[in-house]
Coordinates of C-alpha atoms in Angstrom, one line a residue:
M1 CA 33.7 -29.3 -175.0
L2 CA 30.2 -28.1 -175.9
T3 CA 30.2 -26.3 -179.3
F4 CA 27.5 -23.7 -180.1
D5 CA 27.3 -23.4 -183.9
A6 CA 25.5 -20.1 -184.8
H7 CA 24.6 -21.0 -188.4
L8 CA 23.5 -24.4 -189.8
D9 CA 21.1 -24.7 -192.7
L10 CA 19.7 -28.0 -191.5
S11 CA 16.3 -27.8 -193.1
L12 CA 17.8 -26.7 -196.4
N13 CA 19.7 -30.0 -196.4
A14 CA 16.7 -32.1 -195.5
L15 CA 14.5 -30.4 -198.1
G16 CA 15.6 -27.7 -200.6
G17 CA 16.4 -30.2 -203.3
F18 CA 19.1 -32.0 -201.2
N19 CA 16.7 -34.6 -199.7
R20 CA 19.1 -35.7 -197.0
D21 CA 17.9 -37.7 -194.0
L22 CA 20.1 -36.1 -191.3
R23 CA 19.3 -38.8 -188.8
L24 CA 21.8 -41.0 -190.9
P25 CA 25.6 -40.8 -190.5
V26 CA 27.3 -38.4 -192.9
H27 CA 29.2 -41.2 -194.7
E28 CA 25.9 -43.1 -195.3
I29 CA 24.4 -39.9 -196.8
R30 CA 27.5 -39.6 -199.0
R31 CA 27.2 -43.2 -200.1
R32 CA 23.5 -42.6 -201.1
E33 CA 24.6 -39.6 -203.2
A34 CA 27.4 -41.3 -205.0
G35 CA 27.3 -40.5 -208.7
M36 CA 25.0 -37.5 -208.2
T37 CA 26.2 -34.3 -209.9
G38 CA 25.8 -30.9 -208.3
K39 CA 27.6 -28.8 -205.8
G40 CA 28.1 -30.5 -202.5
R41 CA 26.8 -33.9 -203.6
A42 CA 28.4 -36.9 -201.9
G43 CA 30.4 -34.4 -199.9
G44 CA 28.2 -33.4 -197.0
T45 CA 29.7 -32.8 -193.6
T46 CA 26.8 -32.4 -191.2
A47 CA 24.2 -34.8 -189.8
F48 CA 22.9 -35.5 -186.3
P49 CA 25.3 -38.4 -185.4
E50 CA 28.3 -36.3 -186.2
M51 CA 26.9 -33.3 -184.4
R52 CA 26.5 -35.4 -181.3
K53 CA 30.0 -36.9 -181.7
G54 CA 31.5 -33.4 -181.8
K55 CA 29.2 -32.1 -179.0
V56 CA 27.7 -29.6 -181.3
G57 CA 24.6 -29.8 -179.2
V58 CA 23.3 -26.3 -179.4
C59 CA 23.0 -24.4 -182.6
V60 CA 21.2 -21.7 -184.6
A61 CA 19.2 -23.5 -187.4
T62 CA 17.8 -21.7 -190.3
Q63 CA 14.8 -21.3 -192.5
L64 CA 15.8 -20.1 -196.0
A65 CA 13.8 -19.1 -199.1
G66 CA 14.3 -16.0 -201.1
C67 CA 12.8 -14.1 -204.0
M68 CA 15.9 -13.3 -206.0
P69 CA 15.3 -15.0 -209.4
G70 CA 18.6 -16.3 -210.9
V71 CA 20.6 -16.3 -207.7
S72 CA 20.2 -20.0 -206.9
P73 CA 17.6 -22.8 -206.9
I74 CA 17.0 -22.2 -203.1
A75 CA 16.5 -18.5 -203.5
N76 CA 14.6 -17.9 -206.7
W77 CA 10.9 -18.2 -205.6
M78 CA 8.8 -15.9 -207.8
S79 CA 6.7 -14.5 -205.0
P80 CA 6.8 -14.0 -201.2
E81 CA 3.9 -16.3 -200.8
Q82 CA 5.9 -19.2 -202.4
A83 CA 8.9 -18.4 -200.3
Y84 CA 6.7 -18.4 -197.2
A85 CA 5.3 -21.8 -198.1
E86 CA 8.9 -23.1 -198.5
T87 CA 9.9 -21.9 -195.1
Q88 CA 6.7 -23.4 -193.6
G89 CA 7.7 -26.7 -195.0
Q90 CA 11.1 -26.3 -193.4
L91 CA 9.5 -25.5 -190.1
A92 CA 7.3 -28.7 -190.5
W93 CA 10.5 -30.7 -190.8
Y94 CA 11.9 -29.2 -187.6
R95 CA 8.7 -30.1 -185.9
A96 CA 8.9 -33.6 -187.2
M97 CA 12.4 -34.0 -185.9
E98 CA 11.3 -32.7 -182.5
E99 CA 8.5 -35.3 -182.4
D100 CA 11.0 -37.9 -183.3
G101 CA 13.3 -36.9 -180.4
H102 CA 16.2 -35.7 -182.6
M103 CA 15.7 -32.0 -182.1
R104 CA 14.5 -29.6 -179.4
Q105 CA 13.6 -26.0 -180.0
I106 CA 14.9 -23.2 -177.7
T107 CA 12.7 -20.1 -177.5
N108 CA 13.4 -18.6 -174.0
L109 CA 15.9 -18.5 -171.2
R110 CA 14.6 -21.5 -169.4
E111 CA 14.8 -23.7 -172.4
L112 CA 18.3 -22.4 -173.1
D113 CA 19.5 -23.3 -169.7
E114 CA 17.9 -26.7 -169.9
A115 CA 19.7 -27.4 -173.2
V116 CA 23.1 -26.4 -171.8
A117 CA 22.5 -28.5 -168.7
L118 CA 21.6 -31.5 -170.9
W119 CA 24.7 -31.2 -173.1
T120 CA 27.0 -30.7 -170.2
D121 CA 25.6 -33.7 -168.3
D122 CA 28.2 -36.4 -168.9
S123 CA 26.0 -39.0 -167.2
I124 CA 23.7 -39.0 -170.2
P125 CA 25.1 -40.5 -173.4
D126 CA 25.6 -37.8 -176.1
D127 CA 24.2 -40.1 -178.8
T128 CA 20.8 -40.1 -177.1
K129 CA 20.5 -36.3 -176.8
P130 CA 18.4 -34.1 -179.1
I131 CA 20.1 -31.3 -181.0
C132 CA 18.9 -28.1 -179.4
Y133 CA 18.3 -25.2 -181.7
I134 CA 17.3 -21.6 -182.0
L135 CA 15.3 -20.8 -185.1
S136 CA 16.6 -18.2 -187.4
L137 CA 15.6 -16.9 -190.8
E138 CA 18.3 -16.2 -193.4
G139 CA 16.9 -13.5 -195.6
A140 CA 13.5 -11.9 -194.9
D141 CA 11.9 -12.4 -198.3
S142 CA 9.4 -15.0 -197.0
I143 CA 8.0 -12.5 -194.5
R144 CA 5.0 -11.5 -196.6
S145 CA 4.5 -8.2 -194.8
V146 CA 6.0 -6.6 -191.7
G147 CA 2.7 -7.4 -190.0
H148 CA 3.4 -11.1 -190.5
L149 CA 6.6 -11.0 -188.5
E150 CA 4.7 -11.4 -185.3
D151 CA 3.3 -14.7 -186.6
A152 CA 6.9 -15.9 -187.2
Y153 CA 7.8 -15.0 -183.7
A154 CA 4.9 -17.0 -182.4
Q155 CA 6.3 -20.0 -184.3
G156 CA 9.6 -19.6 -182.4
L157 CA 11.7 -17.3 -184.7
R158 CA 14.3 -15.6 -182.6
A159 CA 16.9 -14.3 -185.0
L160 CA 16.7 -12.8 -188.5
G161 CA 19.1 -11.6 -191.2
P162 CA 17.2 -9.2 -193.5
A163 CA 19.2 -10.1 -196.6
H164 CA 20.9 -13.0 -198.3
Y165 CA 22.5 -12.6 -201.7
G166 CA 21.4 -10.1 -204.3
V167 CA 18.5 -7.6 -204.3
C168 CA 16.3 -8.8 -201.5
R169 CA 12.8 -7.5 -200.6
Y170 CA 13.8 -5.6 -197.5
A171 CA 17.5 -5.1 -197.8
L172 CA 20.5 -5.5 -200.2
G173 CA 22.9 -8.5 -199.9
H174 CA 26.6 -8.1 -199.4
D175 CA 27.2 -8.4 -203.2
Q176 CA 25.2 -5.2 -203.8
V177 CA 25.8 -1.5 -203.1
G178 CA 23.0 0.6 -201.6
P179 CA 20.6 1.2 -198.7
L180 CA 17.7 -0.6 -197.2
R181 CA 14.8 -1.2 -199.5
P182 CA 11.2 -0.1 -199.0
G183 CA 9.8 -1.7 -195.8
G184 CA 13.3 -2.5 -194.6
K185 CA 13.3 0.1 -191.8
E186 CA 9.9 -0.9 -190.7
L187 CA 10.9 -4.6 -190.6
I188 CA 13.9 -3.9 -188.4
Q189 CA 11.9 -1.7 -186.1
E190 CA 9.4 -4.6 -185.7
M191 CA 12.2 -7.0 -185.0
D192 CA 13.4 -4.6 -182.3
R193 CA 9.9 -4.4 -180.8
L194 CA 9.5 -8.2 -180.7
G195 CA 13.0 -8.8 -179.4
I196 CA 14.2 -10.7 -182.5
I197 CA 18.0 -10.7 -182.7
L198 CA 19.4 -8.8 -185.7
D199 CA 21.8 -11.0 -187.7
V200 CA 23.9 -8.5 -189.8
T201 CA 25.5 -11.3 -191.9
H202 CA 25.1 -10.8 -195.6
L203 CA 24.0 -7.1 -195.4
S204 CA 25.5 -4.6 -197.9
D205 CA 27.8 -2.2 -196.1
E206 CA 25.2 0.7 -196.2
C207 CA 22.5 -1.6 -195.0
F208 CA 24.7 -2.8 -192.2
W209 CA 25.1 0.6 -190.8
Q210 CA 21.5 1.5 -191.3
A211 CA 20.4 -1.6 -189.5
L212 CA 22.6 -1.0 -186.5
D213 CA 21.2 2.5 -186.2
I214 CA 17.6 1.3 -186.3
H215 CA 17.8 -1.9 -184.2
H216 CA 18.5 -1.2 -180.5
G217 CA 18.4 -4.7 -179.2
T218 CA 20.7 -7.7 -179.5
V219 CA 22.9 -8.0 -182.6
W220 CA 25.1 -10.8 -183.9
A221 CA 26.9 -11.9 -187.0
S222 CA 26.1 -15.6 -187.3
H223 CA 28.6 -16.6 -190.0
S224 CA 31.1 -14.0 -191.1
N225 CA 34.9 -13.6 -191.4
C226 CA 37.4 -10.8 -191.6
R227 CA 37.8 -8.6 -194.6
S228 CA 41.3 -7.6 -193.6
L229 CA 42.3 -11.3 -194.1
V230 CA 40.1 -12.0 -197.1
P231 CA 39.3 -8.9 -199.1
D232 CA 35.7 -9.3 -200.3
P233 CA 32.5 -7.5 -199.4
R234 CA 31.1 -10.8 -198.0
Q235 CA 33.5 -10.3 -195.0
F236 CA 33.4 -7.6 -192.4
S237 CA 35.8 -4.7 -192.3
D238 CA 37.6 -3.9 -189.1
E239 CA 35.4 -0.8 -188.7
Q240 CA 32.3 -3.0 -188.9
I241 CA 33.7 -5.6 -186.5
K242 CA 34.5 -2.8 -184.0
A243 CA 31.0 -1.6 -184.2
L244 CA 29.7 -5.1 -183.4
I245 CA 32.0 -5.3 -180.5
E246 CA 30.8 -1.9 -179.2
R247 CA 27.2 -3.2 -179.4
G248 CA 28.3 -6.3 -177.4
G249 CA 27.8 -8.5 -180.4
V250 CA 29.5 -11.8 -181.3
M251 CA 30.8 -12.8 -184.8
G252 CA 30.7 -16.5 -185.8
A253 CA 33.7 -17.7 -187.8
A254 CA 32.6 -19.5 -191.0
L255 CA 34.2 -22.5 -192.7
D256 CA 33.3 -21.8 -196.3
A257 CA 36.7 -21.9 -198.0
W258 CA 36.4 -18.8 -200.1
M259 CA 35.7 -16.8 -196.9
M260 CA 38.8 -18.3 -195.2
I261 CA 41.6 -17.5 -197.6
P262 CA 42.1 -14.9 -200.4
G263 CA 42.2 -16.0 -204.0
W264 CA 39.8 -18.9 -203.8
V265 CA 37.8 -19.4 -207.0
R266 CA 34.5 -21.2 -206.3
G267 CA 34.1 -24.3 -208.5
K268 CA 37.8 -24.3 -209.5
T269 CA 40.1 -24.0 -206.5
T270 CA 40.4 -27.2 -204.4
P271 CA 41.3 -27.4 -200.7
Q272 CA 44.2 -29.6 -201.5
E273 CA 45.8 -27.3 -204.1
A274 CA 45.2 -24.3 -201.8
G275 CA 46.6 -26.2 -198.8
L276 CA 43.7 -25.0 -196.7
K277 CA 43.6 -26.4 -193.2
L278 CA 41.1 -26.1 -190.4
E279 CA 43.5 -24.1 -188.3
V280 CA 43.2 -21.1 -190.7
I281 CA 39.8 -20.4 -189.0
C282 CA 41.8 -19.5 -185.9
D283 CA 43.3 -16.6 -187.8
H284 CA 39.9 -15.1 -188.2
I285 CA 38.9 -15.8 -184.6
D286 CA 42.2 -14.3 -183.4
H287 CA 41.7 -11.2 -185.5
V288 CA 38.4 -10.4 -183.9
C289 CA 39.8 -11.1 -180.4
Q290 CA 42.7 -8.7 -181.1
L291 CA 40.4 -6.0 -182.3
A292 CA 38.3 -6.5 -179.1
G293 CA 41.2 -6.8 -176.8
N294 CA 39.6 -9.9 -175.3
A295 CA 37.9 -13.2 -176.3
L296 CA 34.3 -12.1 -175.7
H297 CA 33.1 -11.3 -179.2
S298 CA 34.2 -14.3 -181.4
G299 CA 32.4 -17.5 -181.8
I300 CA 31.7 -20.4 -184.2
G301 CA 29.2 -20.1 -187.1
T302 CA 30.4 -22.7 -189.5
D303 CA 27.8 -22.5 -192.3
L304 CA 28.8 -26.1 -193.1
D305 CA 26.7 -27.7 -195.9
G306 CA 25.3 -24.3 -196.7
G307 CA 25.0 -25.3 -200.3
Y308 CA 28.4 -26.8 -200.6
G309 CA 30.4 -29.7 -199.2
I310 CA 34.0 -30.9 -198.6
E311 CA 35.0 -29.6 -202.0
Q312 CA 34.8 -26.1 -200.4
T313 CA 36.0 -26.7 -196.8
P314 CA 39.4 -27.2 -195.2
E315 CA 41.1 -30.4 -196.6
D316 CA 41.5 -31.8 -193.1
L317 CA 37.8 -31.4 -192.2
D318 CA 35.8 -34.6 -192.8
T319 CA 32.7 -33.9 -190.8
I320 CA 31.3 -31.3 -188.3
A321 CA 32.7 -33.5 -185.5
D322 CA 36.1 -32.0 -186.4
L323 CA 35.1 -28.8 -184.7
A324 CA 36.2 -30.5 -181.5
R325 CA 39.8 -30.0 -182.7
I326 CA 39.6 -26.2 -182.6
P327 CA 40.1 -25.8 -178.8
A328 CA 43.6 -27.5 -179.0
M329 CA 44.5 -25.1 -181.9
L330 CA 43.5 -22.1 -179.8
E331 CA 45.4 -23.5 -176.8
K332 CA 48.5 -23.8 -179.0
R333 CA 48.1 -20.0 -179.8
G334 CA 48.1 -19.2 -176.1
Y335 CA 44.4 -18.9 -175.4
K336 CA 43.4 -19.7 -171.8
P337 CA 40.7 -22.4 -171.1
E338 CA 38.1 -19.8 -170.1
D339 CA 38.7 -17.9 -173.4
I340 CA 38.4 -21.1 -175.4
A341 CA 35.2 -22.0 -173.7
N342 CA 33.8 -18.6 -174.5
I343 CA 34.7 -18.9 -178.2
M344 CA 33.3 -22.4 -178.5
H345 CA 30.0 -21.7 -176.8
G346 CA 30.1 -19.1 -174.0
N347 CA 29.9 -15.9 -176.0
Y348 CA 26.7 -16.8 -177.9
L349 CA 25.1 -18.2 -174.8
R350 CA 25.9 -15.0 -172.9
L351 CA 24.4 -12.9 -175.7
L352 CA 21.2 -15.0 -175.7
R353 CA 20.9 -14.8 -171.9
E354 CA 21.2 -11.1 -172.1
A355 CA 18.6 -10.9 -174.9
W356 CA 16.1 -13.1 -173.0
A357 CA 16.7 -11.8 -169.5
E358 CA 13.4 -11.3 -167.8

């Protein structure tokens, strides 16, 4: 079954200090990183061969560079101009992968339909197909001014999350308390004008509610889980999830271990000692479906290799290809084939078609 993954930091892994050639198989990348220290090293899960093997043929792929000194090496650029230059390098990598035939950008309804047709055509070998992607920006710090957002749209940017971690330029991250920052309202208004999808993932609670009030277009949460299952501000409360549902949004279930189960201590807890299995993600999927009363608002947004590796994922997940096991898990819980297809790809595709309807 086709899987639509709503959040993959592909360019971060190719650049951003990781220096991974995603055209190689995951296990070859791990072999090349053997002996390296650092989070996620020799433990990556995601590369083009495994995406093809698992039919993760359509995804949302990010640019990421922030201006929050001290947060992490990928986010501590000292000026918006430096962050912008980093995201332009990431865009150059996507373009190179397109020229090499490994990726294909989706910017409109026609291109989306062509991508789905390609990945549902069994007469074409999956290992020859390009990974089709929608470009998103995780954290808006690299948008030098609100006036520059139109340039990003012209480059194919179709979704944007105003914040990441910490005190960001336009909004506060989930680990902060407070409202939008100066320029945040104007940024979200410009997103609305251009038709850029609002990704509410990572926003502080107050910023979340403000952003929903300001942006009248399409809204999604690309990689978020349920606060009622894992009490932490990184997850969404039932009230927030219900607000997304009312707006017709979709929430992508994430496979970062500390977002899946309570009590996880990053850098200390291991998947083995926690007994964390892939099927736990179905708890979060099911919770969203129960709140909605249907299976039209839950999806997949793994965040795999988002700065971590198998040391921080379910113990029975080796590569992203293992997403192909989720449909059977949902079927065991009583989900019908149509509902499973919506969760695995249909809901996000529907949202994009609605956003891009002419």
